[in-house]
Amino acid sequence: MKMIQRYPSNSRYLVDLGWLRSGLSFSFGEYFDPENTAFGVMRVCNDDQVAGGKGFGPHPHSDMEIVTVVLRGQVKHEDNLGNVAITAEGQVQRMSAGSGIIHAEYNASETEELHFLQLWFMPLERGGKPSFETCSYDCTRMVNQLLPVASSTGGEQIASINQDMTVYLCRLEAGKELVFTQEAGRRVFLFVIEGKLQVNEHLLRTRDTARIQAENLLQLATDPGEYAYFMLIDLP
Amino acid sequence: MKETLLIKHAVGGRTFLDSHKQACEYRVEETKTGWKVQVKKTFDANIAEILKWKDELNLFLFQEEPGKPILKIWFYVHSGPVTYDHEAGELTVVADSRIAYIPDSFGSSV
């Protein structure tokens, strides 16, 4: 059965801790809905805004592929493997937690707000060797085309992730259209970062998401005078 | 030394067991292949959740001594087993490895 489930931005669970404002697409922290813990191998999509000088202190992860897409500002990562890195807009961070990693992540700026999407996926295999990388991509290459920024094969300007999936970013200019072919048995998670995106018969606005299965062809379009900046994830 | 045993869901951090809040007897024993943690506790919804999410547990020991920064020991539970013995009223979690760290001086794991 063809299915596009649209999740308006205001249906997300919102967290406001003062220093952290977060929109949660899946169960996380104080929000627990047993019917909303995963979409295929995807477990977390947190839309986080972190105040200057603030962040998440040292904590462990295991058996999870964690991709952080920085939208504005800079995130500083530090882990027990000795990695210290700052990731900014135009870059993604990939952490394969494997058999265990302790890390901390902070807003690298004392004054500017940090805004990122943090995505967690179950790995192909549990118990792997933990690793971390940051990857830069050319923002001009995402205009009117799907730019892979993380995938199972990795590559130049593409972070390598231990799962059969691809994270794409795209800036679709006004009046443009793209077609994405959804292979049988695959899922697509869409997140509109900014703008208005028509997905087949559904309109997604800023911060809306969609979970899509068995659609075969996805027509992704913008109306004249509108544009869309979005993330598309193709996953099992 | 004050010690707290915590068992949490690794995805999102829900706390299933906190020995500081729910007094319970427990022991942690090193084995040939890792660590075995046994907790005496009546079966309840939290034990059920631990068993349900047995592949996604964060198990910690927090150790605090006066005048010293807190030491956190995190245990990696790969394939367990994670079991509950109803007759004995005892939860057993077998962990493969552990990482100890001092949050106040992060970067210098111990």
Tab-separated table of C-alpha atoms in Angstrom:
chain	number	residue	atom	x	y	z
A	1	MET	CA	0.000	0.000	0.000
A	2	LYS	CA	1.346	3.413	-0.970
A	3	MET	CA	1.876	5.579	2.019
A	4	ILE	CA	3.101	9.055	2.837
A	5	GLN	CA	2.650	9.893	6.483
A	6	ARG	CA	2.991	13.621	7.013
A	7	TYR	CA	4.028	14.940	10.422
A	8	PRO	CA	3.404	18.688	10.769
A	9	SER	CA	6.102	20.534	12.701
A	10	ASN	CA	3.696	21.249	15.557
A	11	SER	CA	3.080	17.527	16.051
A	12	ARG	CA	6.655	17.052	17.208
A	13	TYR	CA	7.433	16.880	20.918
A	14	LEU	CA	9.054	20.149	21.961
A	15	VAL	CA	11.653	20.471	24.696
A	16	ASP	CA	12.644	23.823	26.175
A	17	LEU	CA	15.318	23.689	28.842
A	18	GLY	CA	16.367	27.298	28.363
A	19	TRP	CA	19.792	26.427	27.020
A	20	LEU	CA	18.343	23.740	24.735
A	21	ARG	CA	15.309	23.886	22.493
A	22	SER	CA	14.587	20.693	20.670
A	23	GLY	CA	11.933	19.261	18.358
A	24	LEU	CA	11.782	15.501	18.663
A	25	SER	CA	10.467	13.333	15.844
A	26	PHE	CA	10.848	10.092	17.824
A	27	SER	CA	10.709	9.047	21.477
A	28	PHE	CA	13.640	10.568	23.316
A	29	GLY	CA	14.344	11.690	26.874
A	30	GLU	CA	11.188	12.775	28.688
A	31	TYR	CA	9.100	12.006	25.607
A	32	PHE	CA	8.209	8.339	25.310
A	33	ASP	CA	5.567	7.032	22.962
A	34	PRO	CA	5.857	3.266	22.494
A	35	GLU	CA	4.235	3.701	19.061
A	36	ASN	CA	6.889	6.171	17.958
A	37	THR	CA	10.312	4.700	18.666
A	38	ALA	CA	11.587	4.047	15.143
A	39	PHE	CA	11.097	4.271	11.395
A	40	GLY	CA	12.961	1.271	10.017
A	41	VAL	CA	16.525	1.570	11.290
A	42	MET	CA	16.018	5.240	12.159
A	43	ARG	CA	15.617	5.869	15.883
A	44	VAL	CA	16.217	9.552	16.503
A	45	CYS	CA	15.762	12.841	14.680
A	46	ASN	CA	16.348	15.717	17.060
A	47	ASP	CA	16.151	19.286	15.803
A	48	ASP	CA	18.387	20.942	18.407
A	49	GLN	CA	19.130	24.590	19.130
A	50	VAL	CA	21.843	25.028	21.754
A	51	ALA	CA	22.624	28.339	23.445
A	52	GLY	CA	26.147	29.770	23.358
A	53	GLY	CA	28.591	28.125	25.745
A	54	LYS	CA	26.229	25.215	26.453
A	55	GLY	CA	26.063	21.572	25.436
A	56	PHE	CA	25.962	17.948	26.411
A	57	GLY	CA	28.580	16.715	28.890
A	58	PRO	CA	30.383	13.372	28.631
A	59	HIS	CA	28.055	10.451	28.025
A	60	PRO	CA	28.297	7.025	26.369
A	61	HIS	CA	26.871	5.642	23.158
A	62	SER	CA	26.982	2.138	21.733
A	63	ASP	CA	25.725	0.343	18.636
A	64	MET	CA	24.337	3.420	16.961
A	65	GLU	CA	25.318	5.375	13.866
A	66	ILE	CA	24.950	9.047	14.746
A	67	VAL	CA	24.958	11.726	12.060
A	68	THR	CA	24.923	15.397	12.974
A	69	VAL	CA	24.021	17.891	10.263
A	70	VAL	CA	25.009	21.383	11.353
A	71	LEU	CA	22.600	24.026	10.092
A	72	ARG	CA	24.006	27.089	11.857
A	73	GLY	CA	26.916	27.702	14.201
A	74	GLN	CA	29.606	25.247	15.252
A	75	VAL	CA	29.517	22.101	17.378
A	76	LYS	CA	32.594	20.952	19.287
A	77	HIS	CA	33.007	17.214	19.769
A	78	GLU	CA	35.432	15.501	22.129
A	79	ASP	CA	35.648	11.763	22.816
A	80	ASN	CA	37.618	9.154	24.741
A	81	LEU	CA	39.310	7.993	21.522
A	82	GLY	CA	41.131	11.303	21.430
A	83	ASN	CA	39.058	12.937	18.712
A	84	VAL	CA	38.487	16.651	19.110
A	85	ALA	CA	36.691	18.364	16.247
A	86	ILE	CA	34.625	21.398	15.420
A	87	THR	CA	31.916	20.933	12.811
A	88	ALA	CA	30.219	23.877	11.130
A	89	GLU	CA	27.534	24.576	8.545
A	90	GLY	CA	28.548	22.813	5.344
A	91	GLN	CA	29.825	19.850	7.301
A	92	VAL	CA	28.421	16.690	8.823
A	93	GLN	CA	29.735	14.666	11.714
A	94	ARG	CA	29.444	10.885	11.802
A	95	MET	CA	30.028	8.821	14.909
A	96	SER	CA	29.851	5.028	14.813
A	97	ALA	CA	29.418	4.167	18.468
A	98	GLY	CA	30.051	0.433	18.033
A	99	SER	CA	31.199	-1.271	21.224
A	100	GLY	CA	31.269	2.011	23.080
A	101	ILE	CA	32.387	5.607	22.982
A	102	ILE	CA	32.225	8.401	25.538
A	103	HIS	CA	31.788	11.820	24.044
A	104	ALA	CA	30.802	15.361	24.830
A	105	GLU	CA	29.390	17.891	22.420
A	106	TYR	CA	29.129	21.607	22.983
A	107	ASN	CA	28.335	24.788	21.198
A	108	ALA	CA	31.813	25.953	20.172
A	109	SER	CA	30.733	29.579	20.482
A	110	GLU	CA	30.083	31.379	23.758
A	111	THR	CA	27.652	33.782	22.132
A	112	GLU	CA	26.196	32.395	18.900
A	113	GLU	CA	23.397	29.844	18.903
A	114	LEU	CA	24.107	26.404	17.467
A	115	HIS	CA	21.483	24.630	15.380
A	116	PHE	CA	21.799	21.066	14.162
A	117	LEU	CA	19.855	17.948	13.245
A	118	GLN	CA	20.996	14.846	15.069
A	119	LEU	CA	20.073	11.523	13.513
A	120	TRP	CA	20.546	8.072	15.049
A	121	PHE	CA	20.402	4.837	13.068
A	122	MET	CA	20.836	1.235	14.098
A	123	PRO	CA	24.006	-0.209	12.568
A	124	LEU	CA	24.233	-3.140	10.191
A	125	GLU	CA	26.189	-5.043	12.824
A	126	ARG	CA	26.505	-4.492	16.559
A	127	GLY	CA	29.772	-4.474	18.422
A	128	GLY	CA	31.919	-2.759	15.785
A	129	LYS	CA	34.944	-0.593	16.371
A	130	PRO	CA	33.927	2.915	17.420
A	131	SER	CA	34.981	5.700	15.085
A	132	PHE	CA	34.347	9.345	14.287
A	133	GLU	CA	34.737	11.634	11.302
A	134	THR	CA	33.734	15.035	10.058
A	135	CYS	CA	33.092	15.636	6.402
A	136	SER	CA	32.750	18.823	4.404
A	137	TYR	CA	30.491	19.170	1.399
A	138	ASP	CA	30.144	21.799	-1.294
A	139	CYS	CA	26.849	23.635	-0.613
A	140	THR	CA	26.576	24.718	-4.250
A	141	ARG	CA	26.269	21.062	-5.295
A	142	MET	CA	22.972	20.633	-3.451
A	143	VAL	CA	21.134	23.232	-5.555
A	144	ASN	CA	18.347	21.512	-7.475
A	145	GLN	CA	19.878	18.088	-6.896
A	146	LEU	CA	20.112	15.570	-4.096
A	147	LEU	CA	23.574	15.747	-2.579
A	148	PRO	CA	24.620	12.676	-0.567
A	149	VAL	CA	26.385	13.743	2.644
A	150	ALA	CA	26.465	10.353	4.414
A	151	SER	CA	26.168	6.887	2.926
A	152	SER	CA	27.186	3.266	3.378
A	153	THR	CA	29.876	3.603	0.730
A	154	GLY	CA	31.119	7.025	1.777
A	155	GLY	CA	33.338	8.852	-0.674
A	156	GLU	CA	34.741	12.264	-1.387
A	157	GLN	CA	32.734	14.745	0.685
A	158	ILE	CA	30.466	11.918	1.904
A	159	ALA	CA	30.659	10.542	5.428
A	160	SER	CA	30.781	6.755	5.644
A	161	ILE	CA	28.034	5.159	7.700
A	162	ASN	CA	27.696	1.547	8.818
A	163	GLN	CA	24.187	1.035	7.440
A	164	ASP	CA	22.639	0.519	4.005
A	165	MET	CA	21.332	4.060	3.682
A	166	THR	CA	22.012	7.539	2.332
A	167	VAL	CA	21.395	10.988	3.785
A	168	TYR	CA	20.865	13.652	1.112
A	169	LEU	CA	20.536	17.434	1.339
A	170	CYS	CA	18.932	19.601	-1.314
A	171	ARG	CA	18.063	23.243	-1.941
A	172	LEU	CA	15.288	23.274	-4.516
A	173	GLU	CA	14.830	26.638	-6.169
A	174	ALA	CA	11.436	28.127	-7.019
A	175	GLY	CA	9.449	26.258	-9.626
A	176	LYS	CA	11.830	23.284	-9.817
A	177	GLU	CA	11.119	19.572	-9.634
A	178	LEU	CA	13.090	16.436	-8.814
A	179	VAL	CA	12.066	12.807	-9.000
A	180	PHE	CA	13.337	10.264	-6.506
A	181	THR	CA	12.785	6.588	-7.175
A	182	GLN	CA	11.992	4.626	-4.060
A	183	GLU	CA	13.161	1.056	-4.420
A	184	ALA	CA	10.909	-1.770	-3.268
A	185	GLY	CA	11.069	-2.375	0.459
A	186	ARG	CA	12.884	0.871	1.177
A	187	ARG	CA	11.778	3.771	3.330
A	188	VAL	CA	12.228	7.508	2.872
A	189	PHE	CA	12.325	10.038	5.697
A	190	LEU	CA	11.886	13.650	4.619
A	191	PHE	CA	12.615	16.705	6.731
A	192	VAL	CA	11.924	20.188	5.401
A	193	ILE	CA	14.562	22.402	6.954
A	194	GLU	CA	13.128	25.542	5.403
A	195	GLY	CA	10.532	26.471	2.804
A	196	LYS	CA	7.651	24.627	1.182
A	197	LEU	CA	8.032	21.321	-0.599
A	198	GLN	CA	5.397	19.489	-2.570
A	199	VAL	CA	5.819	15.705	-2.253
A	200	ASN	CA	3.427	13.994	-4.624
A	201	GLU	CA	0.045	15.198	-3.357
A	202	HIS	CA	1.341	16.424	0.025
A	203	LEU	CA	2.641	19.870	0.937
A	204	LEU	CA	5.383	19.987	3.565
A	205	ARG	CA	6.284	23.260	5.243
A	206	THR	CA	9.251	24.307	7.371
A	207	ARG	CA	10.068	21.617	9.993
A	208	ASP	CA	7.403	19.242	8.691
A	209	THR	CA	8.539	15.662	8.163
A	210	ALA	CA	7.214	12.703	6.206
A	211	ARG	CA	7.711	8.967	6.499
A	212	ILE	CA	7.247	7.291	3.153
A	213	GLN	CA	6.928	3.682	2.072
A	214	ALA	CA	6.032	1.944	-1.198
A	215	GLU	CA	5.508	5.108	-3.224
A	216	ASN	CA	7.784	4.091	-6.122
A	217	LEU	CA	8.190	7.616	-7.454
A	218	LEU	CA	8.495	10.724	-5.331
A	219	GLN	CA	7.933	13.970	-7.145
A	220	LEU	CA	9.607	16.697	-5.135
A	221	ALA	CA	8.622	20.151	-6.317
A	222	THR	CA	8.439	23.807	-5.377
A	223	ASP	CA	5.861	26.308	-6.543
A	224	PRO	CA	6.920	29.462	-8.381
A	225	GLY	CA	7.998	32.009	-5.779
A	226	GLU	CA	8.744	29.303	-3.187
A	227	TYR	CA	11.868	27.303	-2.423
A	228	ALA	CA	12.709	24.372	-0.187
A	229	TYR	CA	15.789	23.300	1.741
A	230	PHE	CA	15.277	19.698	2.789
A	231	MET	CA	16.900	16.471	3.908
A	232	LEU	CA	15.920	13.148	2.348
A	233	ILE	CA	17.026	9.853	3.895
A	234	ASP	CA	16.778	6.607	1.959
A	235	LEU	CA	16.884	3.719	4.418
A	236	PRO	CA	15.820	0.127	4.992
B	1	MET	CA	32.384	5.680	49.156
B	2	LYS	CA	28.893	6.293	47.815
B	3	GLU	CA	28.030	4.126	44.833
B	4	THR	CA	24.965	4.209	42.598
B	5	LEU	CA	23.924	1.623	40.042
B	6	LEU	CA	21.947	2.955	37.108
B	7	ILE	CA	20.339	1.090	34.242
B	8	LYS	CA	19.008	3.325	31.483
B	9	HIS	CA	17.695	3.017	27.955
B	10	ALA	CA	20.558	3.903	25.632
B	11	VAL	CA	18.157	5.564	23.192
B	12	GLY	CA	16.787	8.617	24.920
B	13	GLY	CA	17.979	7.918	28.425
B	14	ARG	CA	14.883	6.660	30.274
B	15	THR	CA	15.940	5.405	33.697
B	16	PHE	CA	14.845	1.861	34.506
B	17	LEU	CA	16.780	1.402	37.720
B	18	ASP	CA	18.468	3.834	40.108
B	19	SER	CA	19.810	2.180	43.255
B	20	HIS	CA	19.929	5.566	44.979
B	21	LYS	CA	16.170	6.075	44.535
B	22	GLN	CA	15.022	2.454	44.715
B	23	ALA	CA	17.043	0.770	47.427
B	24	CYS	CA	18.160	-2.627	46.187
B	25	GLU	CA	20.952	-5.072	46.787
B	26	TYR	CA	23.336	-5.546	43.914
B	27	ARG	CA	26.780	-6.908	43.210
B	28	VAL	CA	29.208	-6.443	40.341
B	29	GLU	CA	31.608	-9.238	39.629
B	30	GLU	CA	34.424	-9.445	37.082
B	31	THR	CA	34.351	-12.645	35.035
B	32	LYS	CA	36.722	-14.160	32.488
B	33	THR	CA	34.880	-12.477	29.636
B	34	GLY	CA	33.533	-9.293	31.176
B	35	TRP	CA	31.352	-8.305	34.096
B	36	LYS	CA	28.256	-9.751	35.697
B	37	VAL	CA	25.822	-7.439	37.484
B	38	GLN	CA	23.164	-8.997	39.695
B	39	VAL	CA	20.339	-7.018	41.282
B	40	LYS	CA	17.840	-8.276	43.856
B	41	LYS	CA	14.579	-6.634	42.955
B	42	THR	CA	10.925	-7.527	42.763
B	43	PHE	CA	9.711	-7.868	39.198
B	44	ASP	CA	7.986	-4.704	38.030
B	45	ALA	CA	7.360	-2.617	34.910
B	46	ASN	CA	10.930	-1.329	34.922
B	47	ILE	CA	12.389	-4.843	34.968
B	48	ALA	CA	10.071	-5.665	32.082
B	49	GLU	CA	11.437	-2.658	30.181
B	50	ILE	CA	15.028	-3.728	30.889
B	51	LEU	CA	14.264	-7.137	29.397
B	52	LYS	CA	12.424	-5.573	26.449
B	53	TRP	CA	15.321	-3.250	25.598
B	54	LYS	CA	18.096	-5.660	26.585
B	55	ASP	CA	20.106	-4.844	23.450
B	56	GLU	CA	19.983	-1.106	24.177
B	57	LEU	CA	21.004	-0.671	27.785
B	58	ASN	CA	23.333	1.815	29.385
B	59	LEU	CA	24.547	0.407	32.663
B	60	PHE	CA	26.533	2.668	34.985
B	61	LEU	CA	28.205	2.696	38.340
B	62	PHE	CA	28.700	6.187	39.756
B	63	GLN	CA	31.328	6.275	42.486
B	64	GLU	CA	31.679	9.300	44.739
B	65	GLU	CA	34.263	9.883	47.426
B	66	PRO	CA	34.566	13.014	49.558
B	67	GLY	CA	36.962	15.501	48.037
B	68	LYS	CA	37.183	13.643	44.736
B	69	PRO	CA	35.371	14.161	41.451
B	70	ILE	CA	32.708	11.622	40.583
B	71	LEU	CA	33.928	8.554	38.696
B	72	LYS	CA	31.520	7.075	36.164
B	73	ILE	CA	31.928	3.504	34.950
B	74	TRP	CA	29.878	2.578	31.908
B	75	PHE	CA	29.363	-1.056	30.914
B	76	TYR	CA	28.815	-2.226	27.345
B	77	VAL	CA	26.139	-4.913	27.108
B	78	HIS	CA	26.457	-6.620	23.731
B	79	SER	CA	24.525	-9.874	23.719
B	80	GLY	CA	24.174	-10.203	27.480
B	81	PRO	CA	22.500	-12.344	28.468
B	82	VAL	CA	20.082	-10.122	30.351
B	83	THR	CA	17.774	-12.320	32.388
B	84	TYR	CA	15.413	-12.264	35.338
B	85	ASP	CA	15.055	-15.164	37.737
B	86	HIS	CA	11.498	-14.917	39.101
B	87	GLU	CA	12.136	-17.502	41.792
B	88	ALA	CA	15.176	-15.735	43.154
B	89	GLY	CA	13.813	-12.246	42.369
B	90	GLU	CA	17.095	-11.397	40.713
B	91	LEU	CA	18.067	-9.540	37.554
B	92	THR	CA	21.338	-10.530	35.884
B	93	VAL	CA	23.076	-8.437	33.258
B	94	VAL	CA	26.266	-9.683	31.650
B	95	ALA	CA	28.438	-6.946	30.142
B	96	ASP	CA	31.315	-7.365	27.724
B	97	SER	CA	33.479	-4.382	28.550
B	98	ARG	CA	33.520	-1.107	30.413
B	99	ILE	CA	34.877	2.418	30.169
B	100	ALA	CA	35.612	4.511	33.242
B	101	TYR	CA	35.745	8.279	32.994
B	102	ILE	CA	35.772	11.366	35.144
B	103	PRO	CA	33.344	13.899	33.676
B	104	ASP	CA	35.106	16.815	35.388
B	105	SER	CA	38.347	16.034	33.618
B	106	PHE	CA	36.968	14.626	30.406
B	107	GLY	CA	39.594	13.677	27.911
B	108	SER	CA	41.603	11.847	30.563
B	109	SER	CA	39.799	8.532	30.814
B	110	VAL	CA	41.072	6.226	33.547
